[in-house]
Every structure is written in structure tokens, then in C-alpha cells.
Amino acid sequence: MKAIILCNVGTPQSPSPHDVQTYLREFLCDKYVISIPQPFRSLLVNKIIIPRRLVQSTERYRQLTTLYSGKMPLRKYMNDLVEAMQKQTAEWDVFGYLQYGGEQPEELVRRLKSKNRYTEIVLLPLFPHKTYSTYLSASHQLFRRLRRMLSSEIQLRVTLPYFKHPQFIRLLQERLATSVDNHPSDLYVASFHSIPIKHQRMGRKRGFNYREQCLETATLMFSQLDHTIKRRVYFQSALDQAHWIGPFLELEFSNWVREGFKRVTIACPGFAFDCLETVLDIGTTLREEFLKQGGEELTLIPALNGDPDFAQFLLNFVEE
């Protein structure tokens, strides 16, 4: 029997200050997320970042859960995707794993051992693009831990990023086409999560270029649009705009109305699941600001989430 483990960095268990603080501490102390040596990383996180950001982050997660009947959307959509994939296969057992704010690797191993005796386990990071703080964090650390805890007879492998896979691109194009039909806009935007310039440089030294991957995804997604339709690519959610890659969505959107773009559609192809950075930051906060500035409509295209077609793509992708 074979197993697939869908990997994601994670989300707090709840919007309580305790759970948000636990999540932030675990996430930000990851060497792949903040790439400075210990003990300086822990001091920075526990003495500076968390004290400054905890109240704001807790409130943001509280607002997010009010949109989802008290649930964390990332956790909800992970469960939906696991269920959708399991319905479509009898050859694989499908598991979801949230690295931070979720279970420990030991709990995942117990689940694996209680379900079946596996000959092959595939880790599938739910990040189309390769970068340190997402793909590498969600896959490499879990791989090393599972390798120590599981039998050496089990074949353990990690899938590659899927940012330009034809089937993935087709799913993005279908969602974009539906939005074009239902909400014709003056401007179509692809927004990706920004990363530190330091991580961009580190990635290039290791042979991968996050920025170029994002631009390729956007180009392929937009390729079926009429050539007269305006389209742009931005990066969002930077913690430090002086040292993160841009151009930044949160700054540039204020120019749209002056440029004649009053109806805007935004897709976030780097997010497998809708979450804080899409539903709240773009779908609520950015939309409100855009309308205040004279915009008429801002449409956020939903992420692929637990869509059965996305589930089928991932199953096909694992078997390639």
C-alpha cells in the first residue's frame, strides 16, 4: 500500500492569543523562515517580533474565522482536499499534515502505522513554487524526521514544485476564464507572496529562482486572455518592503483608479488554499480600500482549495 502526505506550513489552532503565539513561535523559529543563526533567531522572534505583532495577528485571525463560521480556512480546505483525493483513489491513502499549529511528526507516524503497512510514502508540498520559507520548510524537515522514525524499507520521496505543470495551469486558466465571463474587468492581476531578497539570492545560488517561477506561472495563466486585456504581476504580504521582493500589491493598488482601472480581478496562483493573505488581506481589506478610492469592483478568484479537479491533478502528479 502507498500513502500521500499533503504538507503545508500550517495555521493556528484557533484565533486565541495562546494559539496564535504558539503558531508564530514555531513558524518564525524555523531556520528556513528566518535565516539567522541561533540563539539570535529565538531572541528576535520571542523578544521583538511576537511582542510587537501578537495583538495585531490575533485580531486578524479573529476576523478571518468570522468569515468561516469560527473555522480556520486553511485547516478546513486541507481536510476537504484530503477527502476529495481519497474519494478518487483506492491505491493511495491520503493524509494532511500541518507543520506548525497542527500535529507533531510523531503523531503523523502513529497515524501512518495505525492505517496500513506502506511500501511507499510521497510527501507533496502544497506550494507550486520553490522557496525556503514554504516548499523547503514543509518538505525537507518533515522528510528528515520521517526518515528517522520510519523503516528504511519504506520508499520515501518528495514531489517537485508544480508551478508550470500543464494540468495545474489549465485549472488556473479555467478559473480565470469563468471570472472573465462573470466579472469583466479593466485589469487582471496575479499576486504572489513576497519573500526576503536574501531568500531570493539564496535560492538562485541553489539553482532555483522564485521570482522567475512566479512570473512563468502568471504568463502561462494569462496566455489565453485577449492581447488587449491589461494584466500585471505583484507580490504581497512583505514584512519589510525594503528587503523583500516587489512590486508590492499593497502599494501599487492605489494607482489603479488614476490609471483608469476601476474593475479589477485578482488571482493568487501561489496559494493552494484561501487563507489570511487572500480572503482577509485582499478579499476584505484591499477591496474596502480600493472602493474608498473610487474603484467599482474588486474580484478575488478563489484558490483551488478542495476542488475535485485539483484533487485529481495532485493524484496524477504523484504518479508521474
XYZ file of C-alpha atoms in Angstrom:
320
model
C 0.000 0.000 0.000
C 1.112 3.565 -0.683
C 0.470 6.887 1.088
C 0.460 10.558 0.142
C 1.135 13.217 2.767
C -0.060 16.697 1.790
C 2.341 19.116 3.520
C 1.646 22.711 4.459
C 3.384 25.093 6.844
C 0.175 25.490 8.850
C -2.096 27.818 10.751
C -3.057 28.450 14.403
C -5.477 26.006 16.017
C -7.738 28.935 16.895
C -7.614 32.753 16.964
C -6.877 32.781 20.700
C -3.737 34.716 21.755
C -2.206 31.488 23.098
C -2.707 29.534 19.883
C -1.578 32.403 17.662
C 1.540 32.898 19.802
C 2.320 29.175 19.671
C 1.979 29.147 15.903
C 4.077 32.277 15.391
C 6.835 30.970 17.657
C 7.016 27.605 15.896
C 6.798 29.103 12.417
C 9.183 32.024 12.851
C 11.796 29.967 14.710
C 12.113 27.764 11.632
C 15.577 28.315 10.143
C 14.030 28.197 6.665
C 11.759 31.131 7.522
C 14.193 33.407 9.377
C 17.666 32.545 8.180
C 19.834 33.775 11.043
C 21.721 31.541 13.497
C 20.506 30.526 16.911
C 20.217 31.867 19.583
C 19.713 35.146 17.728
C 16.681 33.791 15.836
C 14.873 32.860 19.052
C 15.719 36.187 20.657
C 14.432 38.077 17.620
C 11.202 36.077 17.493
C 10.404 35.934 21.215
C 11.640 39.339 22.324
C 10.847 41.550 19.329
C 8.577 40.095 16.633
C 5.935 38.324 18.740
C 5.544 41.114 21.359
C 5.095 43.631 18.554
C 2.791 41.561 16.345
C 0.759 39.307 18.646
C -2.196 41.627 19.250
C -2.496 42.553 15.567
C -2.057 38.960 14.374
C -4.619 37.653 16.861
C -7.163 40.219 15.703
C -6.515 39.379 12.062
C -7.087 35.668 12.683
C -10.228 36.501 14.676
C -11.568 38.481 11.705
C -10.661 35.620 9.387
C -12.553 32.997 11.361
C -15.698 35.159 11.429
C -15.805 34.644 7.638
C -15.692 30.850 8.092
C -18.109 30.186 10.961
C -15.303 30.093 13.510
C -13.020 27.786 11.483
C -9.519 28.332 10.135
C -9.923 28.131 6.342
C -6.511 26.577 5.695
C -7.298 23.712 8.063
C -10.796 23.337 6.583
C -9.541 23.222 2.998
C -6.773 20.772 3.870
C -9.417 18.384 5.227
C -11.608 18.976 2.161
C -8.726 18.204 -0.195
C -7.733 15.034 1.659
C -11.337 13.846 1.459
C -11.640 14.744 -2.250
C -8.429 12.892 -3.114
C -9.335 9.840 -1.055
C -12.665 9.544 -2.855
C -10.825 9.323 -6.162
C -8.275 6.630 -5.314
C -8.116 3.178 -3.783
C -4.380 2.827 -4.440
C -3.259 5.574 -2.097
C -4.093 6.554 1.471
C -4.113 10.345 1.726
C -3.053 12.287 4.828
C -2.852 16.006 5.570
C -0.050 17.433 7.695
C 0.220 20.988 9.027
C 3.764 21.537 10.182
C 3.040 24.383 12.614
C -0.084 24.859 14.675
C -1.025 21.250 13.922
C 0.307 17.863 14.940
C 3.830 16.694 15.662
C 5.681 14.285 13.334
C 5.327 11.559 15.985
C 1.538 11.852 15.765
C 1.695 11.614 11.983
C 3.829 8.466 12.243
C 1.292 6.930 14.633
C -1.472 7.665 12.138
C 0.539 6.111 9.323
C 1.336 2.964 11.304
C -2.231 2.524 12.514
C -3.667 2.767 8.998
C -1.534 0.410 6.930
C 1.875 -1.087 6.201
C 3.229 1.158 3.479
C 5.909 0.374 0.935
C 5.963 3.914 -0.479
C 5.202 7.329 1.042
C 5.169 10.526 -1.012
C 5.418 13.984 0.541
C 3.544 16.530 -1.572
C 4.220 20.160 -0.516
C 1.157 22.226 -1.363
C 3.241 25.075 -2.756
C 3.571 25.371 -6.551
C 6.796 27.381 -6.280
C 10.074 26.526 -4.603
C 11.319 28.810 -1.868
C 12.845 28.430 1.566
C 10.002 29.503 3.831
C 7.313 27.341 2.196
C 8.265 24.422 -0.056
C 11.607 23.638 1.597
C 10.312 24.209 5.115
C 7.261 21.999 4.597
C 9.130 19.158 2.909
C 12.773 18.890 3.939
C 12.269 18.965 7.690
C 9.380 16.514 7.605
C 11.330 14.223 5.268
C 14.294 14.067 7.654
C 12.085 13.389 10.660
C 10.076 10.672 8.934
C 13.256 9.060 7.633
C 14.463 8.683 11.228
C 11.166 7.310 12.511
C 10.055 5.007 9.703
C 11.502 1.744 8.454
C 14.332 2.119 5.963
C 12.448 -0.358 3.762
C 9.787 2.296 3.020
C 10.462 4.291 -0.128
C 10.139 7.950 0.858
C 10.174 10.726 -1.745
C 9.184 14.372 -2.220
C 7.405 15.759 -5.298
C 8.877 18.662 -7.243
C 7.186 22.086 -7.455
C 4.349 22.174 -9.992
C 4.327 25.876 -10.928
C 4.280 25.229 -14.690
C 2.618 21.832 -14.894
C 0.124 21.930 -17.824
C -2.733 20.463 -15.792
C -2.193 22.956 -12.960
C -2.039 25.843 -15.430
C -5.232 24.612 -17.094
C -7.051 24.689 -13.731
C -5.906 28.281 -13.183
C -6.969 29.261 -16.700
C -10.407 27.739 -16.233
C -10.987 29.751 -13.056
C -9.723 32.884 -14.742
C -11.973 32.309 -17.772
C -15.012 31.899 -15.510
C -14.178 35.174 -13.802
C -13.703 36.943 -17.151
C -17.166 35.778 -18.218
C -18.888 36.671 -14.939
C -16.928 39.763 -13.866
C -15.329 41.530 -16.866
C -12.554 43.771 -15.513
C -10.258 46.568 -16.645
C -7.211 44.878 -15.095
C -6.269 41.287 -14.230
C -3.690 40.758 -11.507
C -1.612 37.782 -10.411
C -0.454 38.233 -6.817
C 2.201 36.053 -5.178
C 3.564 36.010 -1.642
C 6.713 38.104 -1.391
C 9.905 36.634 0.078
C 13.051 38.233 1.517
C 15.575 39.330 -1.102
C 18.069 37.248 0.878
C 15.986 34.109 0.225
C 15.708 35.016 -3.467
C 19.506 35.196 -3.692
C 19.991 32.002 -1.692
C 17.595 30.182 -3.989
C 19.400 31.353 -7.114
C 22.675 30.034 -5.707
C 20.991 26.649 -5.229
C 19.614 26.634 -8.747
C 16.029 27.867 -8.354
C 14.547 31.315 -8.908
C 11.308 32.007 -7.045
C 10.573 35.275 -8.830
C 11.029 33.706 -12.252
C 8.833 30.751 -11.285
C 6.039 33.137 -10.266
C 6.356 35.156 -13.457
C 6.217 31.974 -15.536
C 3.048 30.825 -13.768
C 1.428 34.217 -14.351
C 2.455 34.321 -18.004
C 1.034 30.850 -18.632
C -2.180 31.594 -16.714
C -2.741 34.835 -18.634
C -1.759 33.374 -22.024
C -5.369 32.698 -23.074
C -6.518 36.258 -22.410
C -7.069 38.525 -25.377
C -3.885 40.503 -26.027
C -5.739 43.788 -25.418
C -6.617 42.856 -21.833
C -4.374 44.505 -19.239
C -2.584 42.216 -16.802
C 0.030 42.730 -14.072
C 2.047 40.739 -11.516
C 2.603 41.844 -7.921
C 3.962 40.443 -4.679
C 2.117 40.776 -1.378
C 2.400 40.339 2.391
C 6.013 41.515 2.716
C 7.087 42.023 6.318
C 9.795 44.503 5.318
C 9.329 46.188 1.956
C 12.898 47.474 1.977
C 14.289 43.938 1.977
C 11.588 41.847 0.261
C 10.881 41.373 -3.434
C 8.301 43.552 -5.192
C 6.494 45.332 -6.784
C 4.119 45.332 -3.835
C 0.392 44.897 -4.282
C -0.393 46.898 -1.135
C 1.410 49.952 -2.558
C 0.603 49.744 -6.242
C -3.176 49.258 -5.969
C -3.603 52.919 -5.002
C -2.619 53.878 -8.582
C -5.263 51.761 -10.291
C -8.141 54.229 -10.276
C -5.911 57.055 -11.581
C -4.821 54.741 -14.398
C -8.427 54.024 -15.316
C -8.697 50.563 -13.713
C -11.944 50.683 -11.739
C -12.855 46.991 -12.079
C -10.029 44.643 -11.065
C -9.763 40.864 -10.779
C -7.028 39.287 -8.643
C -5.803 35.682 -8.718
C -3.310 34.251 -6.219
C -1.842 31.202 -8.005
C 0.796 30.532 -5.360
C -1.799 29.734 -2.676
C -3.278 26.234 -2.802
C -5.798 27.261 -0.131
C -7.562 30.507 0.611
C -6.233 31.882 3.881
C -5.397 35.040 5.806
C -3.364 36.536 2.955
C -6.052 36.035 0.317
C -9.512 36.138 1.895
C -8.815 38.788 4.531
C -5.942 40.865 3.168
C -7.178 41.024 -0.426
C -10.817 39.947 -0.403
C -11.737 42.203 2.530
C -9.131 44.831 3.444
C -7.750 45.666 -0.013
C -11.230 45.577 -1.556
C -12.528 48.089 1.006
C -9.606 50.454 0.392
C -9.962 50.146 -3.383
C -13.657 51.012 -3.246
C -12.932 54.004 -0.987
C -10.519 55.320 -3.617
C -13.180 55.223 -6.320
C -12.906 51.653 -7.547
C -16.148 49.996 -8.605
C -15.428 46.291 -8.175
C -12.599 44.072 -6.954
C -12.999 40.342 -7.585
C -10.834 37.758 -5.833
C -10.663 34.459 -7.717
C -10.905 31.621 -5.173
C -7.932 29.322 -4.688
C -8.221 25.721 -5.866
C -8.908 24.647 -2.263
C -10.610 21.234 -2.122
C -11.826 21.229 -5.732
C -12.179 17.661 -7.101
C -10.286 18.648 -10.259
C -7.390 19.876 -8.109
C -7.529 16.596 -6.198
C -7.347 14.646 -9.459
C -4.406 16.722 -10.669
C -2.458 16.026 -7.466
C -3.096 12.281 -7.759
C -1.901 12.319 -11.370
C 1.088 14.428 -10.390
C 2.197 11.987 -7.673
C 2.104 9.085 -10.120
C 4.104 10.799 -12.882
